[in-house]
Coordinates of C-alpha atoms in Angstrom, one line a residue:
X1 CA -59.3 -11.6 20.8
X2 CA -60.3 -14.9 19.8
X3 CA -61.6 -15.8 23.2
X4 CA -63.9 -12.7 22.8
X5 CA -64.7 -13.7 19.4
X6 CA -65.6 -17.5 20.8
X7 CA -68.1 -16.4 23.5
X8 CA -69.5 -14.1 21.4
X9 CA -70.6 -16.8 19.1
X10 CA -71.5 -18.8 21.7
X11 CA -73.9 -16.2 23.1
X12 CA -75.4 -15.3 19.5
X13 CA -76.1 -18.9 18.8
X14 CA -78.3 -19.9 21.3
X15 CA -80.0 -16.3 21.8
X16 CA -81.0 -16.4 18.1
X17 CA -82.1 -19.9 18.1
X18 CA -85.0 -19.3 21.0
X19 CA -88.3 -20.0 19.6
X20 CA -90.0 -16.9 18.6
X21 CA -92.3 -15.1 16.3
X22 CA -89.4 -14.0 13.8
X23 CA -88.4 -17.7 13.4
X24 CA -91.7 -18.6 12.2
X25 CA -91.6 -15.5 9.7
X26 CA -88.3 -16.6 8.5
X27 CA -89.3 -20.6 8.1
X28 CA -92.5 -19.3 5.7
X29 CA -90.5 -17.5 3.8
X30 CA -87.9 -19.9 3.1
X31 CA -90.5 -22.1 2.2
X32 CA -92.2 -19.8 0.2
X33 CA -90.0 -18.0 -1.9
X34 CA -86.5 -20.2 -1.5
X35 CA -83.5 -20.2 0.6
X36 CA -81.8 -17.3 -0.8
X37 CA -84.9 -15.3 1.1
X38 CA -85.1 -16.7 3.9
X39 CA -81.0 -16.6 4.4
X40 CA -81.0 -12.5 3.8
X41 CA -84.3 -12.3 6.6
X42 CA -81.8 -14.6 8.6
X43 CA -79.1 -12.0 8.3
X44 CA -81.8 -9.0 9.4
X45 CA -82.2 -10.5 12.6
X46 CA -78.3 -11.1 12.9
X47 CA -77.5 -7.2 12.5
X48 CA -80.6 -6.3 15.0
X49 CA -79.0 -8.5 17.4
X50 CA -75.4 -7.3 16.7
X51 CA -76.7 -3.7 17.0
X52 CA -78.2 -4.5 20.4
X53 CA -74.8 -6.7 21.2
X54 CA -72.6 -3.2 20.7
X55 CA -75.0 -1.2 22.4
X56 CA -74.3 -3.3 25.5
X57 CA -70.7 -3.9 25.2
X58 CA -69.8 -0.7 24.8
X59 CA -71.8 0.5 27.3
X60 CA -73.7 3.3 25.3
X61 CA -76.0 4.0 28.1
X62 CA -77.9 7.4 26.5
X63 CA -78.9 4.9 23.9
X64 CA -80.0 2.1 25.9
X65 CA -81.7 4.5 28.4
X66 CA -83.6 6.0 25.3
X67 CA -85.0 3.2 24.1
X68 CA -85.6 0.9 27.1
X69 CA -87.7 4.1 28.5
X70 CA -89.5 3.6 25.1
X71 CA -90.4 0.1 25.1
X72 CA -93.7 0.4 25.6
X73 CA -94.0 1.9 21.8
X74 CA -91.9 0.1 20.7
X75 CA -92.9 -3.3 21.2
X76 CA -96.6 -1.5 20.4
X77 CA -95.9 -0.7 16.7
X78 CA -93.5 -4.1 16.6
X79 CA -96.6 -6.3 17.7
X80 CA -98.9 -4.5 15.5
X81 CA -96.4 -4.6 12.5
X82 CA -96.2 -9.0 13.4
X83 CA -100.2 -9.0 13.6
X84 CA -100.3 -7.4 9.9
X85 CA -97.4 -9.8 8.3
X86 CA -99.1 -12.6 10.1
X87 CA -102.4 -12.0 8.5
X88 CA -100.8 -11.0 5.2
X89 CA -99.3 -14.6 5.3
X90 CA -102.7 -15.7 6.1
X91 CA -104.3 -14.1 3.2
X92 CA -101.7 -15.0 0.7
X93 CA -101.5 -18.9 1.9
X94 CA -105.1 -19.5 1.9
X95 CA -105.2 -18.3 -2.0
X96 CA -105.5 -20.7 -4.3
X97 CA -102.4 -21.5 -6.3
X98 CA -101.9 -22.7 -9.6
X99 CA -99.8 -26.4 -10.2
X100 CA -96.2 -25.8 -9.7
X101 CA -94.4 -25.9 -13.3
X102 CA -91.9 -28.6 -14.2
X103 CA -88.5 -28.7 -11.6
X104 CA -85.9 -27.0 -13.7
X105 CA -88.5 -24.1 -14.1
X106 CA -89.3 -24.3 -10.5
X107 CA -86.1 -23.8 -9.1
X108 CA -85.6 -20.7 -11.6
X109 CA -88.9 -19.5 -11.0
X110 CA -88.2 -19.7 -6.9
X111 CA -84.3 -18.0 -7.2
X112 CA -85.9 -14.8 -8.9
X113 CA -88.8 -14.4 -5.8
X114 CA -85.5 -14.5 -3.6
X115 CA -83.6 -11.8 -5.8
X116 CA -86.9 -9.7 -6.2
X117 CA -87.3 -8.3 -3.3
X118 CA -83.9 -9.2 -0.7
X119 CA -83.4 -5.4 0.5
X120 CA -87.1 -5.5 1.6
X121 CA -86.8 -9.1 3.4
X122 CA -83.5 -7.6 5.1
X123 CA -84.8 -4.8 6.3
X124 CA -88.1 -5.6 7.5
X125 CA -87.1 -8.9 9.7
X126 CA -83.9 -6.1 11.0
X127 CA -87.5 -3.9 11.7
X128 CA -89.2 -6.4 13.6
X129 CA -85.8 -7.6 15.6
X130 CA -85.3 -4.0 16.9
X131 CA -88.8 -3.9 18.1
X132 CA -87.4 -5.2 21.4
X133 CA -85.3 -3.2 23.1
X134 CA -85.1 -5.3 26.1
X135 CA -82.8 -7.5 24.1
X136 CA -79.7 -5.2 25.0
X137 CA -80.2 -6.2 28.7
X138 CA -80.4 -9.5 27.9
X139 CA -76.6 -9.0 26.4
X140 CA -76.0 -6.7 28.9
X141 CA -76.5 -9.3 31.2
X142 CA -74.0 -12.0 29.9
X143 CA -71.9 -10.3 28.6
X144 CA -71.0 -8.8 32.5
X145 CA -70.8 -12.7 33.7
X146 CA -68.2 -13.1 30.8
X147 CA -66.3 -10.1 32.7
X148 CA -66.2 -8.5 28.6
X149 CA -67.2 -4.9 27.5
X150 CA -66.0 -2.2 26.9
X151 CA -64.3 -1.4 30.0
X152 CA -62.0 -4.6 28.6
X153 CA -60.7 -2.8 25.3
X154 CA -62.7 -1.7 22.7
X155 CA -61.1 -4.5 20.7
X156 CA -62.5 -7.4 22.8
X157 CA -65.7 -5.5 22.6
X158 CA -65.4 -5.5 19.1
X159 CA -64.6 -9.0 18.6
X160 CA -67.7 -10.1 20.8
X161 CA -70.0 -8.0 19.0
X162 CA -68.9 -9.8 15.9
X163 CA -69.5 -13.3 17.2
X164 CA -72.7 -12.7 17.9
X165 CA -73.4 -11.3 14.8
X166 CA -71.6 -14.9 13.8
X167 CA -73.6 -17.1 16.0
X168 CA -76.9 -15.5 14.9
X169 CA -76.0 -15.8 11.5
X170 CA -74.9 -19.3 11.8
X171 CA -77.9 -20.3 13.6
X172 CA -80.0 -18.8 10.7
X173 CA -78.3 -20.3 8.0
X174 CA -79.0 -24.1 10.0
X175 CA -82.3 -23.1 10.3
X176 CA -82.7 -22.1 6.4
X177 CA -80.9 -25.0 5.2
X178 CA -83.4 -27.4 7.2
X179 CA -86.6 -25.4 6.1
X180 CA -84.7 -25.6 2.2
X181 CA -84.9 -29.4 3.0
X182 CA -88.2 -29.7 3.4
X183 CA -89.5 -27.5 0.8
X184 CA -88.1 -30.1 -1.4
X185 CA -90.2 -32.7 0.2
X186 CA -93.4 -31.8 0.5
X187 CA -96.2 -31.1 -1.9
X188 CA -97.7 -27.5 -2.4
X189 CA -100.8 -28.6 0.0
X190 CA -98.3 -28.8 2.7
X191 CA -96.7 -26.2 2.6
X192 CA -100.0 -23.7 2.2
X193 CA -100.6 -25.6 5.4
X194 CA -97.6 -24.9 7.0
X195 CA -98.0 -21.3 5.7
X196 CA -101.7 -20.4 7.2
X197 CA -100.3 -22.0 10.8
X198 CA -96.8 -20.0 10.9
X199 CA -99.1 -17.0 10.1
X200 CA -102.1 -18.3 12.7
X201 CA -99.1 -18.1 15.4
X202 CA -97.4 -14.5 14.4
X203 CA -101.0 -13.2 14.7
X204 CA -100.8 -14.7 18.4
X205 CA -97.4 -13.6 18.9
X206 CA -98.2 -9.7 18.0
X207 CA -101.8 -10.0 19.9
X208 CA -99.4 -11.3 22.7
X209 CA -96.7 -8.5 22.4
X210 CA -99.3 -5.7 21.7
X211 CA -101.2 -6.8 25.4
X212 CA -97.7 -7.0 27.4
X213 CA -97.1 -3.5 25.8
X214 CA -100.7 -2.1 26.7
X215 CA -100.4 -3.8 30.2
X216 CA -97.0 -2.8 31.0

């Protein structure tokens, strides 16, 4: 069990840290609105992948089948959904904002943005990672090299499914941390800067996914 539980981490890990438009969504809003955001968003994207994880390890081919032969509108409404939050960060970065109060009022003022609104950062950024169904072949894929799925035991399959969900997590939580870093560091310029290109690229990203989607 603890094998399983290994490998699965070390498949979520490295699956969830590959460049991507979600990464940019989750770095912005970490920046933006603290790391208490930007750690739920990171957590979205670790159930979406754990979803997809189970759905290959068990084998649940009706599913799979289903939405693989959907992909096309899938990805569709997912790159059209990443076009509009990249313009949205766009919109909101290139506003002019007013001096940031003193740092003890700050930090209070930051925590509440990332209490306001967590179930709507979880569930969108779980949206967006479900928008690509071709993820479950991907763990499909490895997990057959790894000789574990369902055929194994449901409880290995169980236990790989969670270390992914692990990895991904993990990987989010580095990733948050380092962004949490920097927002510390650099001045309100910066990070409207920062904002406007993270939002530049997720524009590119969807344009990108809607064409492949179009094209396919």
């Amino acid at each position: 069990m603890a094998r399983a539980l290994l490998l699965g981490f070390l498949v979520g890990f490295p699956i969830a840290a590959a460049p991507g438009p979600i990464a940019f969504l989750i770095i912005r809003r970490t920046l933006a609105r603290g790391w208490l955001s930007g750690a739920i968003s990171g957590l979205g994207v670790a159930t979406g992948d754990a979803l997809y994880a189970a759905l290959a390890a068990f084998g649940i081919t009706a599913i799979t089948s289903v939405l693989i032969s959907q992909k096309r509108w899938i990805g569709l409404l997912g790159g059209i959904a990443i076009i509009v939050v990249g313009a949205r960060i766009v919109a909101n970065a290139s506003r002019p904002h007013p001096d940031p109060p003193p740092e003890g009022e700050g930090a209070t003022r930051h925590a509440g943005e990332g209490n306001g609104n967590s179930a709507g950062a979880y569930l969108s950024i779980l949206a967006l990672t479900l928008s690509n169904p071709p993820t479950i072949l991907s763990f499909a894929a490895v997990f057959a090299g790894l000789g574990l799925h369902v055929a194994a035991g449901w409880l290995p399959a169980l236990m790989l499914v969670i270390g992914v969900f692990l990895g991904s997590a993990a990987w989010w939580l580095v990733l948050t941390g380092a962004a949490t870093w920097l927002r510390a560091r650099v001045t309100p310029a910066i990070t409207r800067g920062i904002g406007i290109g993270s939002g530049i690229l997720l524009i590119a990203f969807g344009v990108f996914t809607v064409g492949s989607a179009v094209l396919h």
